[in-house]
C-alpha cells in the first residue's frame, strides 16, 4: 500500500470516529441498551442522574402533548385520508368481507363457535333463541402462551384441533365423529383476505404469532378442517369472520341499528357496515357480478391497527419498541394502544428510569429484562390500587418481578404516573382513530345524499342512509376486548376524548348538532363467540 493510500485510510478512520462520537453525543438514547440492569461507566446516564419527578414530567409532556382537541382533529383528518386511500386499493386492510346481511335477531339454532384471540382460544356452544336473545351453553378457554404463539404453520392448527377435540369430548363424545360434519363458525383475530363467507387466505399475523410463517396465502378453513381430520374429527367451517366483524354481528343480533364495532384487547380493530359503491372494485377479488347486485352494503374489516403511521407522534420509547419489533411499522396504532404493548412501553420507561433516575434504587429486577415481561394487567392493578401508599400494587409487583428491595412509595408513585400517562395517551389515540372512522362513515352518508346522485341519466347509488333516533350523525359503537371493557377508567377516558373531538367538529360545522355525545361506546361482552355463531346462522339461512 502506498503512503498516500495509507494516509487516506487514516483520514477516513478519523472522520468516521468523529461522526460516531457526534452521533453518540446528540442521540445518547440510540446507544442505550434496554436490556442492561445498571449503567456502565461509559454510559451517558452514569453521569446524568435526574429525579423521578423530572422524568415523570418529561414522560407526561411527551405522551400527552399531542392530545389537544384541535391537534387530535387534525390527526383524525390525516387518518381519514389514509383510510379513504386504503378503501380503494390496499390488499391488507379495509378488507370487504362477504357478510352483507346483518342479522334480524330471528335466527335460531345451536352452533359450535371458535374464537382464536390474541391470547386465548375459546371453543364454545352457542344457542340463538330468536327475538334477539342468545346464550353460551358451554365454553372451554385455553390461554395461548408465548410457546404456542411461536408454533409455525400447521403445528398451530394441530394445537387448535386438539383443544376442539377435548371440548367436544366434554360435551358429547359423538359430536364431530358422525358422518355429517359438525358446522363451525370461526372468529379470527388476525387479518385475512376473505374469498367467500367461509374461506379466506392467510395474511401475516401480528401479536407475536408465527403461525402464518409458511402458510401465508393458504386457505384458513381448510387448514382447520385438515388439522381436525388428523384427529378423526369431521368439521365444516361454515362461516369465518374477523373478531371485529363478530362484535358487530353479535350486537346487531340484539340491536339491528348497529353499524360499527371496536375491539381493544391484545390487539385493536374496527368493523364497519359500509356502502359497496364507495369501495374500490379491485378490492373485492373474483366475486360473481350477481354478488354486487344484491349488496348495497358489506361489513368491512378495517384492520384499523395498521393506520396512523407518520400521523400519531412517537416517543423515544415507542421508537425502541417499533425498532425491536418482529414486524416494525406493521401496526403503528396497535403498538401504542393495545394490551400487548402498553406493558412493554411502561417497561421501556422503567428501564430508563432505573438507569437515569434511580428507580428501584437503580436495580432492574432480573425478570423485567426481557421484552414483553411487564404485563398490562400490572398497569391496570397499579392504576386501580386504592391504598394510599400503593402498597397493594407494590406487593403484587414484588411478587411478579422480585427485586433485592421492595419498591419504595416514591417508586410506586412514579410508576402510577407513568401508567396513567401511557393509558391516557392510548385512550386519546384510540378516540382519534374512532373519530376518523366516524368521519369516513359520514363521508359515505354525505356522498349518498349528494346531488350528483340525481344527475339525469345516472342511476342513483344504492346507499341507504341509516336512520338513527335524534341526531342522524350519532352512532353507537359495540365494543369488546379486555382493555376497553376492563382496564380501569379506559372507556370513560376514551369517551371523554370522543366527546371533545365531536364537539370540536360540531363547532366547525354548523350542520351538526353540537350536543357532545355523538359517538357512544357500548360494551358488547363475549362478542367474538356470539358473533361467530350469528355468522354461521346467517350462512346457514342463506344456503339454497
Ligand atoms: C388484528 C385484527 C384483529 C385485532 C383485534 C389486530 O392485531 O390484525 O385482525 O381484529 O387485532 O383482535
Coordinates of C-alpha atoms and ligand atoms in Angstrom, one line a residue:
X1 CA 0.0 0.0 0.0
X2 CA 1.4 3.4 -0.9
X3 CA 1.9 6.1 1.7
X4 CA -0.8 8.3 0.1
X5 CA -3.3 5.4 0.3
X6 CA -2.4 4.8 3.9
X7 CA -2.9 8.5 4.8
X8 CA -6.3 8.5 3.0
X9 CA -7.4 5.4 5.1
X10 CA -6.3 7.1 8.3
X11 CA -8.2 10.2 7.4
X12 CA -11.3 8.2 6.7
X13 CA -10.9 6.4 10.0
X14 CA -10.6 9.6 12.0
X15 CA -13.6 11.1 10.1
X16 CA -15.7 8.1 11.0
X17 CA -14.7 8.2 14.6
X18 CA -15.6 11.8 14.9
X19 CA -19.0 11.2 13.2
X20 CA -19.7 8.3 15.6
X21 CA -18.8 10.4 18.6
X22 CA -21.0 13.2 17.4
X23 CA -24.0 10.9 17.0
X24 CA -23.4 9.5 20.5
X25 CA -23.4 12.9 22.0
X26 CA -26.5 14.1 20.0
X27 CA -28.6 10.9 20.4
X28 CA -27.5 9.1 23.6
X29 CA -30.8 7.1 23.7
X30 CA -29.8 5.3 20.5
X31 CA -26.9 3.8 22.2
X32 CA -28.7 2.8 25.3
X33 CA -29.1 -0.9 25.6
X34 CA -32.6 -1.5 27.0
X35 CA -31.6 -4.9 28.4
X36 CA -28.9 -3.7 30.8
X37 CA -29.7 -3.6 34.5
X38 CA -27.3 -0.9 35.6
X39 CA -25.5 1.9 33.7
X40 CA -21.8 1.2 33.0
X41 CA -19.2 3.9 33.4
X42 CA -19.2 4.7 29.7
X43 CA -23.0 5.2 29.7
X44 CA -24.1 8.8 29.4
X45 CA -26.7 8.1 32.1
X46 CA -24.0 7.2 34.5
X47 CA -23.0 10.8 34.6
X48 CA -26.5 12.3 34.3
X49 CA -28.7 11.5 37.3
X50 CA -32.2 13.1 37.4
X51 CA -35.1 13.0 39.8
X52 CA -38.0 10.6 39.3
X53 CA -40.3 13.6 39.3
X54 CA -38.5 15.3 36.5
X55 CA -38.5 12.1 34.4
X56 CA -42.3 11.7 35.1
X57 CA -42.8 15.3 34.0
X58 CA -41.0 14.6 30.7
X59 CA -42.9 11.4 30.1
X60 CA -46.1 13.2 30.7
X61 CA -45.2 16.0 28.4
X62 CA -44.0 13.7 25.6
X63 CA -47.1 11.4 25.7
X64 CA -49.8 14.0 26.2
X65 CA -48.7 17.0 24.1
X66 CA -50.5 15.7 21.0
X67 CA -53.8 15.3 22.8
X68 CA -55.3 18.8 22.4
X69 CA -58.7 18.7 20.6
X70 CA -57.5 20.7 17.6
X71 CA -54.5 18.6 17.1
X72 CA -56.5 15.4 17.6
X73 CA -58.9 16.6 14.9
X74 CA -56.0 17.3 12.6
X75 CA -54.6 13.8 13.2
X76 CA -58.1 12.3 12.7
X77 CA -58.3 14.1 9.3
X78 CA -55.0 12.7 8.2
X79 CA -56.0 9.2 9.3
X80 CA -59.3 9.5 7.4
X81 CA -57.3 10.3 4.3
X82 CA -55.3 7.1 4.9
X83 CA -58.5 5.1 5.4
X84 CA -60.0 6.5 2.2
X85 CA -56.9 5.7 0.2
X86 CA -56.8 2.1 1.6
X87 CA -60.5 1.7 0.8
X88 CA -59.6 1.9 -2.9
X89 CA -56.6 -0.2 -3.2
X90 CA -54.9 -1.8 -0.1
X91 CA -54.7 -5.5 -0.1
X92 CA -54.0 -5.8 3.7
X93 CA -56.6 -3.5 5.3
X94 CA -60.1 -2.1 4.7
X95 CA -61.0 -5.6 3.6
X96 CA -64.5 -6.2 2.4
X97 CA -65.9 -9.4 3.9
X98 CA -68.7 -11.5 2.3
X99 CA -71.1 -10.6 5.0
X100 CA -73.7 -8.3 3.6
X101 CA -76.8 -9.3 5.5
X102 CA -77.0 -8.2 9.1
X103 CA -78.9 -10.5 11.4
X104 CA -82.6 -9.8 12.1
X105 CA -82.5 -11.3 15.6
X106 CA -84.9 -14.0 14.5
X107 CA -82.2 -16.6 13.6
X108 CA -82.2 -19.7 15.7
X109 CA -80.1 -22.8 16.4
X110 CA -77.2 -24.1 18.4
X111 CA -73.7 -23.7 16.9
X112 CA -70.1 -24.5 17.6
X113 CA -68.2 -21.3 17.7
X114 CA -64.4 -20.9 17.8
X115 CA -62.7 -17.8 18.9
X116 CA -59.0 -17.5 18.1
X117 CA -58.0 -14.4 20.0
X118 CA -54.6 -12.8 20.7
X119 CA -54.2 -14.5 24.0
X120 CA -57.0 -17.1 24.4
X121 CA -58.6 -19.8 22.3
X122 CA -62.2 -20.4 23.1
X123 CA -64.3 -23.3 21.9
X124 CA -68.0 -23.0 22.7
X125 CA -71.6 -24.0 22.0
X126 CA -73.9 -21.0 21.5
X127 CA -77.6 -21.1 21.4
X128 CA -79.5 -18.5 19.4
X129 CA -83.1 -18.4 20.7
X130 CA -84.5 -15.7 18.3
X131 CA -86.0 -12.4 19.4
X132 CA -82.5 -11.1 19.8
X133 CA -81.7 -13.5 22.7
X134 CA -78.7 -15.8 22.8
X135 CA -76.8 -17.8 25.4
X136 CA -73.5 -19.5 25.7
X137 CA -74.2 -23.2 26.6
X138 CA -70.7 -24.4 27.1
X139 CA -67.2 -22.8 26.7
X140 CA -63.7 -24.0 27.1
X141 CA -61.0 -21.4 27.2
X142 CA -57.3 -22.0 26.8
X143 CA -54.6 -19.4 27.1
X144 CA -52.4 -19.0 24.1
X145 CA -48.9 -18.7 25.7
X146 CA -45.7 -17.5 24.0
X147 CA -44.7 -21.0 23.2
X148 CA -47.9 -21.7 21.3
X149 CA -47.6 -18.3 19.5
X150 CA -44.3 -19.4 18.2
X151 CA -45.7 -22.6 16.6
X152 CA -45.2 -22.2 12.9
X153 CA -47.6 -23.2 10.1
X154 CA -49.8 -26.3 10.6
X155 CA -48.4 -27.0 14.0
X156 CA -50.5 -24.2 15.4
X157 CA -53.7 -25.7 13.7
X158 CA -52.8 -29.1 15.2
X159 CA -52.7 -27.5 18.6
X160 CA -56.1 -25.9 17.9
X161 CA -57.6 -29.2 16.8
X162 CA -56.5 -30.9 20.0
X163 CA -58.5 -28.3 22.0
X164 CA -61.6 -28.6 19.8
X165 CA -61.3 -32.4 20.3
X166 CA -61.1 -32.0 24.1
X167 CA -64.0 -29.6 24.3
X168 CA -66.3 -31.7 22.1
X169 CA -65.4 -34.8 24.2
X170 CA -66.6 -32.9 27.3
X171 CA -70.0 -32.1 25.8
X172 CA -70.8 -35.2 23.7
X173 CA -68.4 -37.9 22.6
X174 CA -70.3 -38.3 19.4
X175 CA -70.1 -34.7 18.2
X176 CA -67.8 -34.3 15.2
X177 CA -67.4 -38.1 14.8
X178 CA -70.6 -38.8 12.8
X179 CA -71.0 -38.9 9.0
X180 CA -72.3 -35.3 8.8
X181 CA -69.5 -32.8 9.6
X182 CA -70.1 -30.5 12.5
X183 CA -70.9 -26.9 11.5
X184 CA -68.5 -24.4 12.9
X185 CA -68.3 -20.6 13.0
X186 CA -64.9 -19.1 13.4
X187 CA -63.9 -15.7 14.8
X188 CA -60.3 -14.9 13.7
X189 CA -58.5 -12.1 15.4
X190 CA -56.0 -11.5 12.6
X191 CA -56.0 -10.1 9.1
X192 CA -57.5 -12.4 6.4
X193 CA -58.2 -12.0 2.7
X194 CA -61.7 -13.4 2.6
X195 CA -62.6 -15.4 -0.6
X196 CA -66.1 -16.3 0.5
X197 CA -68.2 -16.2 3.6
X198 CA -66.4 -19.4 4.9
X199 CA -63.0 -19.2 3.2
X200 CA -60.1 -16.8 3.4
X201 CA -56.4 -16.6 2.7
X202 CA -53.9 -16.1 5.5
X203 CA -52.1 -12.7 5.7
X204 CA -49.2 -12.1 8.0
X205 CA -50.3 -12.3 11.7
X206 CA -49.4 -9.7 14.3
X207 CA -49.5 -10.1 18.2
X208 CA -46.3 -12.2 18.1
X209 CA -47.9 -15.2 16.3
X210 CA -45.7 -17.2 13.9
X211 CA -48.4 -19.5 12.6
X212 CA -48.5 -17.5 9.3
X213 CA -44.9 -18.4 8.6
X214 CA -45.1 -20.8 5.7
X215 CA -48.9 -20.5 5.5
X216 CA -49.4 -17.0 4.1
X217 CA -51.8 -17.3 1.1
X218 CA -53.2 -20.7 2.3
X219 CA -56.9 -21.2 3.0
X220 CA -57.8 -20.9 6.7
X221 CA -60.9 -23.1 6.8
X222 CA -59.0 -25.9 5.1
X223 CA -56.1 -25.6 7.5
X224 CA -58.5 -26.1 10.3
X225 CA -60.6 -28.9 8.8
X226 CA -57.4 -30.8 7.9
X227 CA -56.0 -30.5 11.3
X228 CA -59.3 -31.8 12.7
X229 CA -59.3 -34.6 10.2
X230 CA -55.8 -35.7 11.5
X231 CA -57.6 -36.2 14.9
X232 CA -60.5 -38.0 13.2
X233 CA -62.8 -35.1 13.8
X234 CA -65.2 -34.1 11.0
X235 CA -66.0 -30.4 11.0
X236 CA -67.2 -27.9 8.3
X237 CA -66.1 -24.3 8.7
X238 CA -69.4 -22.6 7.6
X239 CA -68.5 -19.1 8.4
X240 CA -65.3 -17.1 9.1
X241 CA -65.4 -13.6 10.5
X242 CA -62.8 -11.3 11.9
X243 CA -63.4 -10.7 15.6
X244 CA -64.2 -7.0 14.8
X245 CA -67.0 -8.2 12.4
X246 CA -68.1 -10.8 15.0
X247 CA -68.6 -8.0 17.5
X248 CA -70.7 -6.0 15.0
X249 CA -72.8 -9.1 14.2
X250 CA -73.3 -10.1 17.9
X251 CA -74.6 -6.6 18.7
X252 CA -76.7 -6.3 15.5
X253 CA -78.5 -9.5 16.6
X254 CA -79.7 -7.7 19.6
X255 CA -79.9 -4.1 18.2
X256 CA -80.4 -4.1 14.4
X257 CA -79.3 -0.4 14.1
X258 CA -75.7 -1.3 14.9
X259 CA -73.3 -0.3 12.1
X260 CA -69.8 -0.2 13.8
X261 CA -67.8 -2.1 16.3
X262 CA -64.5 -1.8 18.1
X263 CA -62.1 -4.3 19.6
X264 CA -59.4 -3.2 22.1
X265 CA -57.7 -6.1 23.9
X266 CA -54.5 -7.7 22.9
X267 CA -55.0 -6.1 19.5
X268 CA -57.3 -3.5 18.1
X269 CA -59.6 -3.2 15.2
X270 CA -62.9 -1.8 13.9
X271 CA -65.5 -3.2 11.6
X272 CA -68.0 -1.0 9.7
X273 CA -71.1 -1.7 7.6
X274 CA -70.2 0.3 4.6
X275 CA -71.6 1.1 1.1
X276 CA -70.2 -1.3 -1.5
X277 CA -70.1 1.6 -4.1
X278 CA -67.6 3.5 -2.0
X279 CA -65.0 0.7 -2.1
X280 CA -62.5 0.1 -4.9
X281 CA -63.8 -2.8 -7.2
X282 CA -60.3 -4.3 -7.2
X283 CA -60.6 -5.0 -3.5
X284 CA -63.4 -7.5 -4.0
X285 CA -61.3 -10.0 -5.9
X286 CA -63.2 -12.5 -8.0
X287 CA -66.8 -12.2 -7.0
X288 CA -69.6 -13.0 -9.4
X289 CA -71.5 -9.9 -10.8
X290 CA -74.6 -11.2 -9.1
X291 CA -72.9 -10.7 -5.7
X292 CA -72.8 -6.9 -6.3
X293 CA -76.4 -6.7 -7.4
X294 CA -77.7 -7.8 -4.0
X295 CA -75.2 -6.0 -1.9
X296 CA -75.7 -2.3 -1.1
X297 CA -73.5 -2.7 2.0
X298 CA -70.9 -5.0 3.2
X299 CA -69.1 -5.5 6.5
X300 CA -65.5 -4.2 6.1
X301 CA -62.7 -5.4 8.4
X302 CA -60.8 -2.2 8.6
X303 CA -57.6 -3.6 10.3
X304 CA -57.5 -0.2 11.9
X305 CA -54.4 -1.2 13.8
X306 CA -52.4 -0.6 10.7
X307 CA -53.2 3.1 10.4
X308 CA -51.7 6.1 12.0
X309 CA -48.1 5.7 10.7
X310 CA -46.5 9.1 10.2
X311 CA -49.5 10.7 11.8
X312 CA -49.5 9.8 15.5
X313 CA -46.4 11.1 17.1
X314 CA -44.0 8.5 18.7
X315 CA -42.0 9.0 21.9
X316 CA -38.4 7.6 22.2
X317 CA -39.8 4.5 24.0
X318 CA -42.3 3.9 21.1
X319 CA -39.3 4.1 18.7
X320 CA -37.4 1.4 20.6
X321 CA -40.5 -0.8 20.7
X322 CA -41.0 -0.4 17.0
X323 CA -37.3 -0.9 16.1
X324 CA -37.1 -4.1 18.0
X325 CA -40.4 -5.5 16.9
X326 CA -40.7 -8.7 14.8
X327 CA -42.7 -6.6 12.2
X328 CA -41.6 -2.9 12.6
X329 CA -44.2 -0.4 11.3
X330 CA -46.8 -3.1 10.6
X331 CA -49.4 -1.9 13.1
X332 CA -48.5 1.6 14.2
X333 CA -51.7 2.3 16.1
X334 CA -51.7 -1.1 17.8
X335 CA -48.1 -0.7 19.1
X336 CA -49.3 2.4 21.1
X337 CA -52.7 1.4 22.5
X338 CA -53.3 -2.3 23.0
X339 CA -52.9 -4.8 25.8
X340 CA -49.9 -6.4 24.2
X341 CA -47.9 -3.2 24.1
X342 CA -49.0 -0.9 27.0
X343 CA -46.9 -3.0 29.4
X344 CA -43.9 -3.0 27.1
X345 CA -44.0 0.8 26.7
X346 CA -44.1 1.2 30.5
X347 CA -41.2 -1.4 30.9
X348 CA -39.1 0.6 28.5
X349 CA -39.7 3.8 30.5
X350 CA -38.8 1.8 33.7
X351 CA -35.5 0.6 32.2
X352 CA -34.6 4.2 31.5
X353 CA -35.8 5.3 34.9
X354 CA -33.7 2.7 36.7
X355 CA -30.6 3.9 34.7
X356 CA -31.1 7.6 35.0
X357 CA -33.4 8.4 37.9
X358 CA -32.5 5.7 40.5
X359 CA -35.9 3.9 40.2
X360 CA -35.9 0.7 42.3
X361 CA -32.7 2.1 43.9
X362 CA -31.0 1.7 40.4
X363 CA -31.6 -2.1 40.2
X364 CA -33.8 -3.5 37.4
X365 CA -35.5 -6.7 38.6
X366 CA -34.0 -9.6 36.7
X367 CA -37.3 -10.7 35.3
X368 CA -38.0 -7.3 33.8
X369 CA -35.0 -7.5 31.5
X370 CA -36.9 -9.4 28.8
X371 CA -39.0 -7.6 26.3
X372 CA -42.8 -8.0 27.0
X373 CA -42.2 -9.2 30.5
X374 CA -44.2 -6.4 32.1
X375 CA -47.9 -7.4 31.6
X376 CA -50.5 -4.8 31.0
X377 CA -52.6 -6.3 33.9
X378 CA -49.9 -4.8 36.2
X379 CA -50.6 -1.4 34.8
X380 CA -54.3 -1.9 35.5
X381 CA -53.5 -3.1 39.1
X382 CA -51.3 -0.1 39.8
X383 CA -53.8 2.4 38.4
X384 CA -56.7 0.8 40.4
X385 CA -54.8 0.5 43.7
X386 CA -56.9 2.2 46.4
X387 CA -54.2 2.0 49.1
X388 CA -52.7 5.5 50.0
X389 CA -49.1 4.4 49.6
X390 CA -49.8 1.9 46.8
X391 CA -48.8 -1.0 49.0
X392 CA -51.2 -3.4 47.3
X393 CA -49.7 -3.0 43.9
X394 CA -46.2 -2.8 45.3
X395 CA -46.7 -6.2 46.8
X396 CA -48.0 -7.5 43.5
X397 CA -45.1 -6.1 41.6
X398 CA -42.6 -7.5 44.1
X399 CA -44.3 -10.9 43.7
X400 CA -44.3 -10.9 39.9
X401 CA -40.9 -9.2 39.5
X402 CA -38.9 -9.8 42.7
X403 CA -36.1 -7.3 43.3
X404 CA -33.5 -7.2 46.1
X405 CA -35.5 -4.5 47.7
X406 CA -39.3 -4.0 47.7
X407 CA -40.4 -1.0 45.6
X408 CA -40.4 2.2 47.6
X409 CA -43.5 4.5 47.8
X410 CA -41.7 7.0 45.5
X411 CA -41.1 4.3 43.0
X412 CA -44.8 3.4 43.1
X413 CA -45.9 7.0 42.7
X414 CA -43.6 7.3 39.7
X415 CA -45.0 4.1 38.2
X416 CA -48.6 5.1 38.8
X417 CA -48.0 8.4 37.0
X418 CA -46.3 6.7 34.0
X419 CA -49.1 4.1 33.8
X420 CA -51.7 6.8 33.8
X421 CA -49.9 8.8 31.2
X422 CA -49.4 5.8 28.9
X423 CA -53.0 4.6 29.2
X424 CA -54.4 8.2 28.7
X425 CA -52.4 8.6 25.5
X426 CA -53.8 5.2 24.4
X427 CA -57.3 6.4 25.1
X428 CA -56.6 9.6 23.2
X429 CA -55.1 7.9 20.1
X430 CA -57.9 5.4 20.1
X431 CA -60.5 8.2 20.2
X432 CA -58.7 9.9 17.3
X433 CA -58.8 6.7 15.2
X434 CA -62.5 6.1 16.0
X435 CA -63.3 9.8 15.1
X436 CA -61.5 9.3 11.7
X437 CA -63.7 6.2 11.1
X438 CA -66.8 8.1 12.1
X439 CA -65.9 10.9 9.7
X440 CA -65.3 8.3 6.9
X441 CA -68.8 6.9 7.6
X442 CA -70.3 10.4 7.5
X443 CA -68.5 11.0 4.2
X444 CA -70.3 7.9 2.7
X445 CA -73.6 9.2 4.0
X446 CA -72.9 12.6 2.6
X447 CA -72.0 11.1 -0.8
X448 CA -75.2 9.1 -0.8
X449 CA -77.2 12.4 -0.2
X450 CA -75.1 14.4 -2.7
X451 CA -76.9 16.0 -5.8
X452 CA -74.5 14.0 -8.1
X453 CA -76.8 11.1 -7.4
X454 CA -79.8 12.9 -9.0
X455 CA -78.0 13.8 -12.3
X456 CA -80.3 12.8 -15.1
X457 CA -79.3 9.5 -16.8
X458 CA -77.1 8.5 -13.8
X459 CA -78.5 5.6 -11.8
X460 CA -79.0 6.5 -8.2
X461 CA -76.5 4.9 -5.8
X462 CA -77.8 2.1 -3.7
X463 CA -76.7 3.6 -0.5
X464 CA -79.1 3.5 2.5
X465 CA -78.7 6.4 4.9
X466 CA -79.1 4.8 8.3
X467 CA -82.0 6.3 10.2
X468 CA -81.0 6.9 13.8
X469 CA -83.0 8.4 16.5
X470 CA -82.3 12.1 17.3
X471 CA -79.2 13.4 15.6
X472 CA -78.7 11.4 12.3
X473 CA -74.9 11.5 12.7
X474 CA -74.9 9.9 16.1
X475 CA -73.6 6.4 16.4
X476 CA -73.4 3.6 18.9
X477 CA -70.2 1.5 18.7
X478 CA -70.3 -2.0 20.0
X479 CA -67.1 -2.6 21.8
X480 CA -65.3 -5.6 23.3
X481 CA -61.8 -6.5 24.5
X482 CA -60.1 -6.6 27.8
X483 CA -58.6 -3.1 27.6
X484 CA -61.7 -1.2 26.5
X485 CA -64.1 -3.1 28.8
X486 CA -61.9 -3.9 31.8
X487 CA -58.9 -1.5 32.1
X488 CA -59.8 0.9 35.0
X489 CA -61.3 4.1 33.6
X490 CA -60.2 3.4 30.0
X491 CA -63.6 3.5 28.3
X492 CA -64.6 6.6 30.2
X493 CA -61.4 8.4 29.2
X494 CA -61.8 7.4 25.6
X495 CA -65.5 8.5 25.7
X496 CA -64.4 11.9 27.1
X497 CA -61.8 12.4 24.3
X498 CA -64.5 11.4 21.7
X499 CA -66.9 14.0 23.2
X500 CA -64.2 16.6 22.9
X501 CA -63.5 15.6 19.3
X502 CA -67.1 15.6 18.2
X503 CA -67.6 18.9 20.0
X504 CA -64.7 20.4 18.1
X505 CA -66.0 19.0 14.8
X506 CA -69.5 20.3 15.6
X507 CA -68.2 23.7 16.4
X508 CA -66.6 23.9 12.9
X509 CA -69.7 22.6 11.0
X510 CA -73.0 24.3 11.5
X511 CA -74.9 21.3 10.2
X512 CA -74.1 19.1 13.2
X513 CA -76.0 19.2 16.5
X514 CA -73.4 20.5 19.0
X515 CA -74.5 18.0 21.7
X516 CA -71.3 16.4 22.7
X517 CA -72.1 12.6 22.8
X518 CA -72.4 11.9 19.1
X519 CA -70.4 8.7 19.4
X520 CA -71.2 6.2 22.2
X521 CA -69.0 3.3 23.2
X522 CA -71.4 0.5 24.2
X523 CA -69.9 -2.7 25.7
X524 CA -70.7 -6.0 23.8
X525 CA -69.3 -8.7 26.0
X526 CA -68.4 -12.2 24.7
X527 CA -68.9 -10.8 21.2
X528 CA -66.4 -13.0 19.4
X529 CA -68.0 -16.3 20.1
X530 CA -71.6 -14.9 19.9
X531 CA -70.8 -13.2 16.6
X532 CA -69.2 -16.4 15.2
X533 CA -72.4 -18.2 16.0
X534 CA -74.6 -15.5 14.4
X535 CA -72.4 -15.6 11.3
X536 CA -73.0 -19.4 10.9
X537 CA -76.7 -18.8 11.5
X538 CA -76.8 -16.3 8.7
X539 CA -74.7 -18.5 6.4
X540 CA -77.0 -21.5 7.0
X541 CA -80.1 -19.4 6.5
X542 CA -78.8 -18.1 3.2
X543 CA -77.9 -21.6 1.9
X544 CA -80.1 -22.6 -1.1
Ligands
LIG1 C1 -55.6 -7.9 14.1 C2 -57.0 -7.8 13.7 C3 -57.9 -8.1 15.0 C4 -57.5 -7.1 16.1 C5 -58.3 -7.4 17.4 C6 -55.2 -7.0 15.3 O1 -53.9 -7.2 15.7 O2 -54.8 -7.5 13.0 O3 -57.4 -8.7 12.7 O4 -59.2 -7.9 14.7 O5 -56.1 -7.3 16.4 O6 -58.2 -8.6 17.8

